[in-house]
Every structure is written in C-alpha cells, then in structure tokens.
Short mmCIF file of C-alpha atoms and ligand atoms in Angstrom, two decimals:
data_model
loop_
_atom_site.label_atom_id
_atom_site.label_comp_id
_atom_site.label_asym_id
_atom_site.label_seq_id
_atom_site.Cartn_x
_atom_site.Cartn_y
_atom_site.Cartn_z
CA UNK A 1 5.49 21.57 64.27
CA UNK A 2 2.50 23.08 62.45
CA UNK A 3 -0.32 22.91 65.19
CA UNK A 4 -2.48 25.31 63.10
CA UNK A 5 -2.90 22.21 60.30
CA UNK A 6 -4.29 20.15 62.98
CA UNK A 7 -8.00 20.07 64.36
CA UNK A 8 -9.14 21.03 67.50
CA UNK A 9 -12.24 20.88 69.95
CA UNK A 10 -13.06 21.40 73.38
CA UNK A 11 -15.75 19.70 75.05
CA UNK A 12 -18.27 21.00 77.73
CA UNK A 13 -20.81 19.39 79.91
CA UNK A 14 -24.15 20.95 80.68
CA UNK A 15 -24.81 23.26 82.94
CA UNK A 16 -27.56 23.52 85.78
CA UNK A 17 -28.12 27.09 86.04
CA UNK A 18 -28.76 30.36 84.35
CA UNK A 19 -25.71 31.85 85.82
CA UNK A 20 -23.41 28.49 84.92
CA UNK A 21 -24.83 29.03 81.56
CA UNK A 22 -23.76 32.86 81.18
CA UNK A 23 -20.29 31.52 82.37
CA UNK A 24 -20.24 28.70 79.73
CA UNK A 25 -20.77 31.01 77.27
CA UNK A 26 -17.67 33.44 78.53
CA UNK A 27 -15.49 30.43 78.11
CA UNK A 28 -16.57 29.29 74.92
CA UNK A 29 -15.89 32.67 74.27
CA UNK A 30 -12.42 32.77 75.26
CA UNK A 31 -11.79 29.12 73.56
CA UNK A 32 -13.16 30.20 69.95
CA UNK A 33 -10.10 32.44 69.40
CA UNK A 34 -8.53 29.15 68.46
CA UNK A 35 -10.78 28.39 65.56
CA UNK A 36 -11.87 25.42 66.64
CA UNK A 37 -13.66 22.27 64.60
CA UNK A 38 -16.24 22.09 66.83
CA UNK A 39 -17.59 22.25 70.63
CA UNK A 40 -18.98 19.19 71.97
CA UNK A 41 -21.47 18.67 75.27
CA UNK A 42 -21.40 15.90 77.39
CA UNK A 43 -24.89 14.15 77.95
CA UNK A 44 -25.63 12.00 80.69
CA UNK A 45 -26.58 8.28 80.16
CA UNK A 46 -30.71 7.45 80.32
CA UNK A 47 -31.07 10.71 79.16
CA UNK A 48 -30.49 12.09 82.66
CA UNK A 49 -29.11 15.58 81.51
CA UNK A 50 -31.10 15.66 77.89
CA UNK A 51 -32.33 19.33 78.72
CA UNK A 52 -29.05 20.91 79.35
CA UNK A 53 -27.37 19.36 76.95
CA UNK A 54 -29.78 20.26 74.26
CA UNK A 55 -29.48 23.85 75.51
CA UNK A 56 -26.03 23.87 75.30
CA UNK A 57 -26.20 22.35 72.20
CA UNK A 58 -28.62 25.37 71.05
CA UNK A 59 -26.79 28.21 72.41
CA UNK A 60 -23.29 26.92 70.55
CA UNK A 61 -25.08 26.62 67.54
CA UNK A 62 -26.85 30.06 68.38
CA UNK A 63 -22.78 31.25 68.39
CA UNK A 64 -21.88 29.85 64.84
CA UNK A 65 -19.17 27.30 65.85
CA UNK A 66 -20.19 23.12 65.21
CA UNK A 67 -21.78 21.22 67.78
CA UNK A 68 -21.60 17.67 68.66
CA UNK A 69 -23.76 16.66 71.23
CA UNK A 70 -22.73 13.08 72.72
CA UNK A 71 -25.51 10.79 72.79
CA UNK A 72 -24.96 7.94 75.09
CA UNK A 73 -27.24 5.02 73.87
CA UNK A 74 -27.77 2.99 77.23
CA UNK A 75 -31.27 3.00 78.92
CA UNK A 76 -32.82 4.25 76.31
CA UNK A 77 -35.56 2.79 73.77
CA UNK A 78 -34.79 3.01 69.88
CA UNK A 79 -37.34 5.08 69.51
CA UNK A 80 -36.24 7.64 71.89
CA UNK A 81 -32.38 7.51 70.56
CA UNK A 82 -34.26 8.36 67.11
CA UNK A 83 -36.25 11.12 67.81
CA UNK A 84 -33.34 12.75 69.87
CA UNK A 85 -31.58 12.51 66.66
CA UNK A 86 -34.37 13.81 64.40
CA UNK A 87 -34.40 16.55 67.15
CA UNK A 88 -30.96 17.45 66.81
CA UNK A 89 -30.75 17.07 62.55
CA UNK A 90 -33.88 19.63 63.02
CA UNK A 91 -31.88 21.86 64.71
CA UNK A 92 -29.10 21.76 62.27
CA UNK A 93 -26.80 19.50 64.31
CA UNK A 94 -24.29 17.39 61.68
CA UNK A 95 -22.13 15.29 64.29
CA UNK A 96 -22.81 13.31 66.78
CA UNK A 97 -20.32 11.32 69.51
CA UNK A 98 -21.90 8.32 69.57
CA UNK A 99 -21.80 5.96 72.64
CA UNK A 100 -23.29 3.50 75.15
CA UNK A 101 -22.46 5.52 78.16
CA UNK A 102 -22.57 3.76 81.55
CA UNK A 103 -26.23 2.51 83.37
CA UNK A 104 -26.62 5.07 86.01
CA UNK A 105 -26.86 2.77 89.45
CA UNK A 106 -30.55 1.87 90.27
CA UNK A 107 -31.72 2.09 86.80
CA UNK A 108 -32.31 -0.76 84.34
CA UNK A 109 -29.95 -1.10 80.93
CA UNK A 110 -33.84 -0.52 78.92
CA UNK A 111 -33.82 -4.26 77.77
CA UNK A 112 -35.33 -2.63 74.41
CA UNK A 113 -32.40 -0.62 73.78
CA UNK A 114 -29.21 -0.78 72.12
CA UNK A 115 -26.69 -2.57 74.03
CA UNK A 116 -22.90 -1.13 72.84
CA UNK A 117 -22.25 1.62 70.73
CA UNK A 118 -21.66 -0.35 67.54
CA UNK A 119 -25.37 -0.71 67.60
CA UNK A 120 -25.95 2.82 67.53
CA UNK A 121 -23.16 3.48 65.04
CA UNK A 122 -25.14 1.36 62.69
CA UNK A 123 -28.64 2.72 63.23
CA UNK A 124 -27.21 6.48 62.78
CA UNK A 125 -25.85 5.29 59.40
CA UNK A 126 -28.54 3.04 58.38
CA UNK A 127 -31.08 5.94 59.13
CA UNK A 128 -29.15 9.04 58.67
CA UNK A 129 -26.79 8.22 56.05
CA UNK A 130 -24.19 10.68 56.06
CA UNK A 131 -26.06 13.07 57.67
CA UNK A 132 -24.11 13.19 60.81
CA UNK A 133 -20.67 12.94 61.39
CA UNK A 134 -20.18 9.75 63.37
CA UNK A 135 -17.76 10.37 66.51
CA UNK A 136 -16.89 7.58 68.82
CA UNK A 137 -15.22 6.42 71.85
CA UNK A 138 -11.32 5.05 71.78
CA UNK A 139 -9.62 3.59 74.95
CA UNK A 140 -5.54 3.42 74.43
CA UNK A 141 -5.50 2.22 77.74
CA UNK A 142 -8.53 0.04 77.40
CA UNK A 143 -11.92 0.29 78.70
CA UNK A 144 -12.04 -0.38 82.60
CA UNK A 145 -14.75 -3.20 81.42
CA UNK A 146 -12.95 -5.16 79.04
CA UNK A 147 -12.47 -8.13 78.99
CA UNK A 148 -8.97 -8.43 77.57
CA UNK A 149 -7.07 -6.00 75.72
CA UNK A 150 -7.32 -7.78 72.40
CA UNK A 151 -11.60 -8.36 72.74
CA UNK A 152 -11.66 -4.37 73.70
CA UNK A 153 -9.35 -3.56 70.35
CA UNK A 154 -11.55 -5.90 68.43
CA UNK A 155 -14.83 -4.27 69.98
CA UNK A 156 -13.41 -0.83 69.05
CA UNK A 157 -12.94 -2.20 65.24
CA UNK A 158 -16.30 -3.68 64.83
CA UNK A 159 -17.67 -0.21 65.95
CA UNK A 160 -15.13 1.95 63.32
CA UNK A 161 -16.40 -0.29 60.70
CA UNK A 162 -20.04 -0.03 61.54
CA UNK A 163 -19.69 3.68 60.10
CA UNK A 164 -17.46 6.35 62.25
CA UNK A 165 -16.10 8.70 60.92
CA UNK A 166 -13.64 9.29 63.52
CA UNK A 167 -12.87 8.76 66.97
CA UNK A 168 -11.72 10.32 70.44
CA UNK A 169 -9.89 8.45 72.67
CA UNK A 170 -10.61 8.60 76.55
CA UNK A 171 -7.50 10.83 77.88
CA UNK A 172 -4.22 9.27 78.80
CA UNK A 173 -1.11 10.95 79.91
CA UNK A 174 1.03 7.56 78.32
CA UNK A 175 1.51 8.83 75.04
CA UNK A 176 3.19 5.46 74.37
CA UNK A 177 -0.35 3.70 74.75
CA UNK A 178 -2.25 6.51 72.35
CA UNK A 179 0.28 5.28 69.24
CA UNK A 180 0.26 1.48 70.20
CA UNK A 181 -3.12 1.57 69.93
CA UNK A 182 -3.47 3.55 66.80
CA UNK A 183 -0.75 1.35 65.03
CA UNK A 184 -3.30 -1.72 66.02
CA UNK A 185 -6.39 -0.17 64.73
CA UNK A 186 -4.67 0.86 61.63
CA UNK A 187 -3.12 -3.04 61.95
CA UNK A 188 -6.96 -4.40 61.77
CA UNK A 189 -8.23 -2.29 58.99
CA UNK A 190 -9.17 0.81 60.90
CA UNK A 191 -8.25 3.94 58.92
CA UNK A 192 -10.07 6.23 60.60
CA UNK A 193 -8.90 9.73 62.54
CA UNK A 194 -8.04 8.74 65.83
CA UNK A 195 -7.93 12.41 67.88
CA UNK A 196 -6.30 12.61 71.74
CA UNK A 197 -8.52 13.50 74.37
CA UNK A 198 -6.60 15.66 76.32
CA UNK A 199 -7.51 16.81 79.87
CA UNK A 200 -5.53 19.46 81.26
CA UNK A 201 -4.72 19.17 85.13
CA UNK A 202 -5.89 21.67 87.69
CA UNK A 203 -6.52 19.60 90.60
CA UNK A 204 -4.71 16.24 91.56
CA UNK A 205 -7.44 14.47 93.81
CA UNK A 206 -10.16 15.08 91.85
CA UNK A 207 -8.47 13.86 89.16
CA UNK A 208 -7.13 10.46 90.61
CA UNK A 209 -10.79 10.01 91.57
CA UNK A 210 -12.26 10.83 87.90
CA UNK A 211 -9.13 8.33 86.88
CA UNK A 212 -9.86 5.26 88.67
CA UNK A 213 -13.41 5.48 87.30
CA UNK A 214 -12.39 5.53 83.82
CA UNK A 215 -9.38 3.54 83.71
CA UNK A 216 -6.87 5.58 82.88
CA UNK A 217 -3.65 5.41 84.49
CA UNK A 218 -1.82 8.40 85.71
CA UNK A 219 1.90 7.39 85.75
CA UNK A 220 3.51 6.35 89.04
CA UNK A 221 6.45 9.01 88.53
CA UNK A 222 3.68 12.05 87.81
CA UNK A 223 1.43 10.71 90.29
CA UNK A 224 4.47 10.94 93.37
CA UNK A 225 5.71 14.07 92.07
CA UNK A 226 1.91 15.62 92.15
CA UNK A 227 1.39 14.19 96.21
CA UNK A 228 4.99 15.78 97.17
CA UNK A 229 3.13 19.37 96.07
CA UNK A 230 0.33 18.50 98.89
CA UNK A 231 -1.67 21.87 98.79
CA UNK A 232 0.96 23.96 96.65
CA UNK A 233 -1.56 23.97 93.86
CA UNK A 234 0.38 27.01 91.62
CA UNK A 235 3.23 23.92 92.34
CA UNK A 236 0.65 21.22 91.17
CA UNK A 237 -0.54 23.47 87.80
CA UNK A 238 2.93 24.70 86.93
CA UNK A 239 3.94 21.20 86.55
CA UNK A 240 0.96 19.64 84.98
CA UNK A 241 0.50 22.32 82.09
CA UNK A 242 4.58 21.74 81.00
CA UNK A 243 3.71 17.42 81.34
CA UNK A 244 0.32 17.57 79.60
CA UNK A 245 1.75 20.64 76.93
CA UNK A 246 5.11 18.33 76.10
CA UNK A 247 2.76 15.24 75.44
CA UNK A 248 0.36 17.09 73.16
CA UNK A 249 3.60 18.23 71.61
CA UNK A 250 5.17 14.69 70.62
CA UNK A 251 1.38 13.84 70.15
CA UNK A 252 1.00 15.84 67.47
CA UNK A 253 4.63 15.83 65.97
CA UNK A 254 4.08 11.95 65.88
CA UNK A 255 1.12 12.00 63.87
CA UNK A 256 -1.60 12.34 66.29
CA UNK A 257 -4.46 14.53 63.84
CA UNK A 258 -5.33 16.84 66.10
CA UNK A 259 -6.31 17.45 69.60
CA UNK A 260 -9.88 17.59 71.86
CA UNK A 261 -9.94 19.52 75.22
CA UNK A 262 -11.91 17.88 78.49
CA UNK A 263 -12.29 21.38 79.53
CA UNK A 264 -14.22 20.69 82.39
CA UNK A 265 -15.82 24.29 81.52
CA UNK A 266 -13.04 26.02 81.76
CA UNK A 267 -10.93 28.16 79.60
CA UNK A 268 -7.60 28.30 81.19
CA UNK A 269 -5.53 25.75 81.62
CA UNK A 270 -6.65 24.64 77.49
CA UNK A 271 -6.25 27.91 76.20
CA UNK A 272 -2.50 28.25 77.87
CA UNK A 273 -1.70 25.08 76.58
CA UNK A 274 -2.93 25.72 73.08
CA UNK A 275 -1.03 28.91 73.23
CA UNK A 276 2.16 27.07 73.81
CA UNK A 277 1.34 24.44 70.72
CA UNK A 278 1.27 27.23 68.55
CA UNK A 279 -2.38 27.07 67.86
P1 FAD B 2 -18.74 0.57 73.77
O1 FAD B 2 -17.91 0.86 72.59
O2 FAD B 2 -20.07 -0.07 73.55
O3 FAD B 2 -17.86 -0.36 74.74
C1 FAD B 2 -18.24 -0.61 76.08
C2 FAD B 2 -17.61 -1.91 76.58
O4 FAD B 2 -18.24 -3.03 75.97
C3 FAD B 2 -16.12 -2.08 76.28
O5 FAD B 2 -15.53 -2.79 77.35
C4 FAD B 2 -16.12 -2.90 75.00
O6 FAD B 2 -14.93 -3.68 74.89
C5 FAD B 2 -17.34 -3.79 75.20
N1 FAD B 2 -18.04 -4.05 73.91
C6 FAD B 2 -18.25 -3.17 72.91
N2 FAD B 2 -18.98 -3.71 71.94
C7 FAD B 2 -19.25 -4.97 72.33
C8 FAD B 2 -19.98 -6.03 71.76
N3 FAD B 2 -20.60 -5.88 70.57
N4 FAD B 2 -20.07 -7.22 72.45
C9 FAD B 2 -19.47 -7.35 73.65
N5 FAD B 2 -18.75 -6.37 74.24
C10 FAD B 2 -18.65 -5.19 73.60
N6 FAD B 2 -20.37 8.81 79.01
C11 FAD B 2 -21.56 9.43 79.19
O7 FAD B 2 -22.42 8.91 79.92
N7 FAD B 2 -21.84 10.64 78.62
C12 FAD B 2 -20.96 11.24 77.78
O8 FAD B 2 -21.26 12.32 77.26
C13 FAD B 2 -19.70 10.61 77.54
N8 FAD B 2 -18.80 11.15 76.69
C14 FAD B 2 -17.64 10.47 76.42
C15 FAD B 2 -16.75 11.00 75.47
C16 FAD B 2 -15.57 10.34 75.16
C17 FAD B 2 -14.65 10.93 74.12
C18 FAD B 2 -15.24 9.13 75.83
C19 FAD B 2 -13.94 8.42 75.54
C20 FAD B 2 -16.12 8.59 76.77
C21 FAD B 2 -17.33 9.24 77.06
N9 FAD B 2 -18.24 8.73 77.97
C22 FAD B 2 -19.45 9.37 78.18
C23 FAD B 2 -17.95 7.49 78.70
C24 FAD B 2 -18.49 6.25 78.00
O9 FAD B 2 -19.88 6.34 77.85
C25 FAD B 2 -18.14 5.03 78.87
O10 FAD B 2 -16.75 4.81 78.83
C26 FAD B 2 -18.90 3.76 78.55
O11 FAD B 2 -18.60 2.80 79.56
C27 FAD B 2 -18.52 3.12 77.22
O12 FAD B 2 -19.05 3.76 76.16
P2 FAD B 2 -18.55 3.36 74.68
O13 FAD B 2 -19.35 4.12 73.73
O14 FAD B 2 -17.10 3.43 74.59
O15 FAD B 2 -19.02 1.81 74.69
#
C-alpha cells in the first residue's frame, strides 16, 4: 500500500484560551510532519464559536499549511454566511466544509437563512465560482435525521451536484458501510472524492456518548470488548489504535482517496496511526 499517494488532514476545533491555543499550535506542530493537505477547524452552528474559529483559522494560515474552516449554514442570515466568506477569501482562505450544522437548542433555525447545505453549496458556487474548494458532509451510516436511507443518499447527491468538490464522511468504524455508500453515490452520478473521517479512540464513554449523537454505530463486538477493559485504558487504546489502524488500512487499499483525522486536538493517537500506514 502506498499511503504517501493518498491525502491527508486533520481537523481541530477552536479553542477557548490563550494557553489551549499555544497547545493547538504544539500539535499542529507535531501533525505537519505528515505533509498534510490541509487543517480544518470546526465552527459551531449560529455562529456560536465564529471568533475562535477564525483565529484558528488565522494562526494555521499564519503556519503555511491550508485551512478549511467549516461553515455551518443554520441560524444564520445570507448575508452573514456571505460576508463570513468574503472574510475568509480576504484572508486567503481557498476551501471551505460547507454545511447546515445542527440548531443549537433554544435558538431559532433564522427563517431567512439557508435551510440544508445544498443551499449553501450553491450560493458558494454561484458567488465564488471556483474560488473555494467546496467540502461537504457524507453519512455511510446515514444521517441520524433521515428520513430513509435512500431520501438521505439522494439528499447527499443533490448537494455533490450543486458544486462540491469533495466530501468527508462522518466517521464509522464499519468499513463495509464507507464502500456501500461510495459504490451508490458513484451509482447516482456522484464522481466526486469521497475521504474517511477517521476518529481515533482514546476514551470509550465519551465516545459512545459523541456516537449516539451522530449516528454512528460502534459495532456490538468492539463495543463488548471495549466495556470488558472497564478502567484499563492502556487496555482500551492498545486495542482501538490496531481496530481503527487495520480499517484505515483496507480503507485505503480498497480505494478509499485518502484519510481526515477527528483529532479532537490531539496529536497522538493520529500521528501513531499514520506512522503505522506508512504516511
Ligand atoms: P445536510 O446535507 O443539509 O443534511 C441534513 C439532513 O437533512 C439530512 O438528514 C439530509 O438527508 C436532509 N436533507 C438534506 N438536504 C435536504 C433537502 N434539500 N430537503 C430535505 N431534506 C434534506 N456541525 C457543526 O455544527 N459544526 C461543524 O464544524 C461540523 N463539522 C462537521 C464536519 C464533518 C466532516 C461532518 C460529517 C459533520 C460536521 N458537523 C458539524 C455536523 C453536521 O453539521 C450535522 O451532521 C448536521 O446535522 C448536518 O449537516 P449537513 O451539512 O450534513 O446537512
């Protein structure tokens, strides 16, 4: 397997202070040994985190490496999705991962505002052009809100063909799911890159709480195995890095185009494993 051919990025969310910020930047650090394609910051929806994640977004610019800020379109006017991006195409910002993102609780959706992400696909393209690099959202699992698996693949196509350039799926540890859905895409006229979002284990109830969130199933066999470690976490990690490193393996050996790290700011667990790919 070749892993160098293949791209890679890690993504980061925004941090809250000066000293989490020092630390994001040890980390990116540590990741950029890998050559990455580009580092990516999390944003929260109804613009909730826009200061941090501009900041990050300035300081890995700042660095030299690509950044893609994610711009989640939900709660927020037209105008105000347009002059973020004018912001960021001023700062020299040429990809975005475009997506609704999820109404915080106790806010409105901004009944003025886009609605799903194919809206904002369109109004990148129809105002940017090619400007920006158009990243979006892919569920192999489905999205927890769908509304059957064949409206959610369907959704997922009108958005490709509103004008992404690629997409990154939500992660999965079911490779099975990542290539079923890739072979439907493809099936519907989707041609686009469709990259694994990979997130690398470190703790087991955090992450069956992120998981039932987002809808993405942790296999029964994994999950068992994981409990009989209880608080053995060396246990818990040892295990985790060899499952999530074999799948990112077959992942890429089977086509996949490349990888992107939920690295939860953190350097370790995604640098080990890209160590072992050969990266
Ligand atoms: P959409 O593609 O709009 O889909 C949302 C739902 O609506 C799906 O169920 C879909 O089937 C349905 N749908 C889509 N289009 C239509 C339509 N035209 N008519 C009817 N139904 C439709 N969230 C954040 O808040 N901040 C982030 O930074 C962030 N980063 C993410 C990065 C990645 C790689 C991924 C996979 C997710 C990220 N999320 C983020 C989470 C994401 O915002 C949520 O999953 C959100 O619920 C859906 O966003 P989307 O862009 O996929 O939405």
């Amino acid at each position: 397997m070749s892993a160098a051919k293949k791209t890679l990025s890690f993504e980061f969310f925004p941090t809250r202070t000066p000293e989490g910020r020092e630390k994001q930047t040890v980390t990116r650090k540590q990741l950029r040994q890998f050559a990455p394609e580009f580092f990516s910051c999390t944003s929260g929806a109804g613009g909730s985190t826009r200061e941090g994640t501009l900041q990050t977004i300035a300081d890995i610019l700042a660095e030299g490496t690509p950044a893609a800020p994610h711009l989640p379109c939900i709660g927020m006017t037209v105008e105000e999705v347009k002059s973020l991006l004018d912001t960021y195409k001023e700062m020299g910002v040429r990809h975005i991962v475009a997506l609704r993102g999820d109404i915080p609780s106790g806010m409105g959706a901004g009944g003025s505002g886009l609605r799903y992400a194919n809206e904002l696909v369109e109004l990148i393209k129809n105002e940017y052009g090619s400007h920006f690099h158009i990243e979006i959202a892919a569920y192999p699992e489905y999205h927890p809100q769908a509304r059957s698996a064949d409206e959610d693949i369907e959704n997922f196509v009108r958005k490709a063909k509103a004008g992404a350039d690629s997409a990154i799926t939500q992660y999965f540890y079911n490779a099975d799911a990542y290539f079923r859905f890739v072979d439907e895409v493809q099936g519907r006229g989707v041609a686009i890159p469709v990259i694994p979002g990979i997130m690398p284990i470190a703790s087991f109830s955090k992450l069956t709480r992120f998981s039932d969130t987002c809808g993405a199933e942790i296999p029964r066999w994994l999950r068992l195995k994981l409990q009989s470690y209880a608080d053995d976490t060396a246990a818990i990690k040892a295990l985790a890095l060899d499952v999530v490193t074999e799948m990112c393996s077959r992942l890429l050996e089977q086509g996949a185009p490349g990888l992107h790290f939920y690295t939860m700011n953190q350097a370790g667990l995604s640098s080990t494993i890209c160590q072992r790919l050969g990266y």
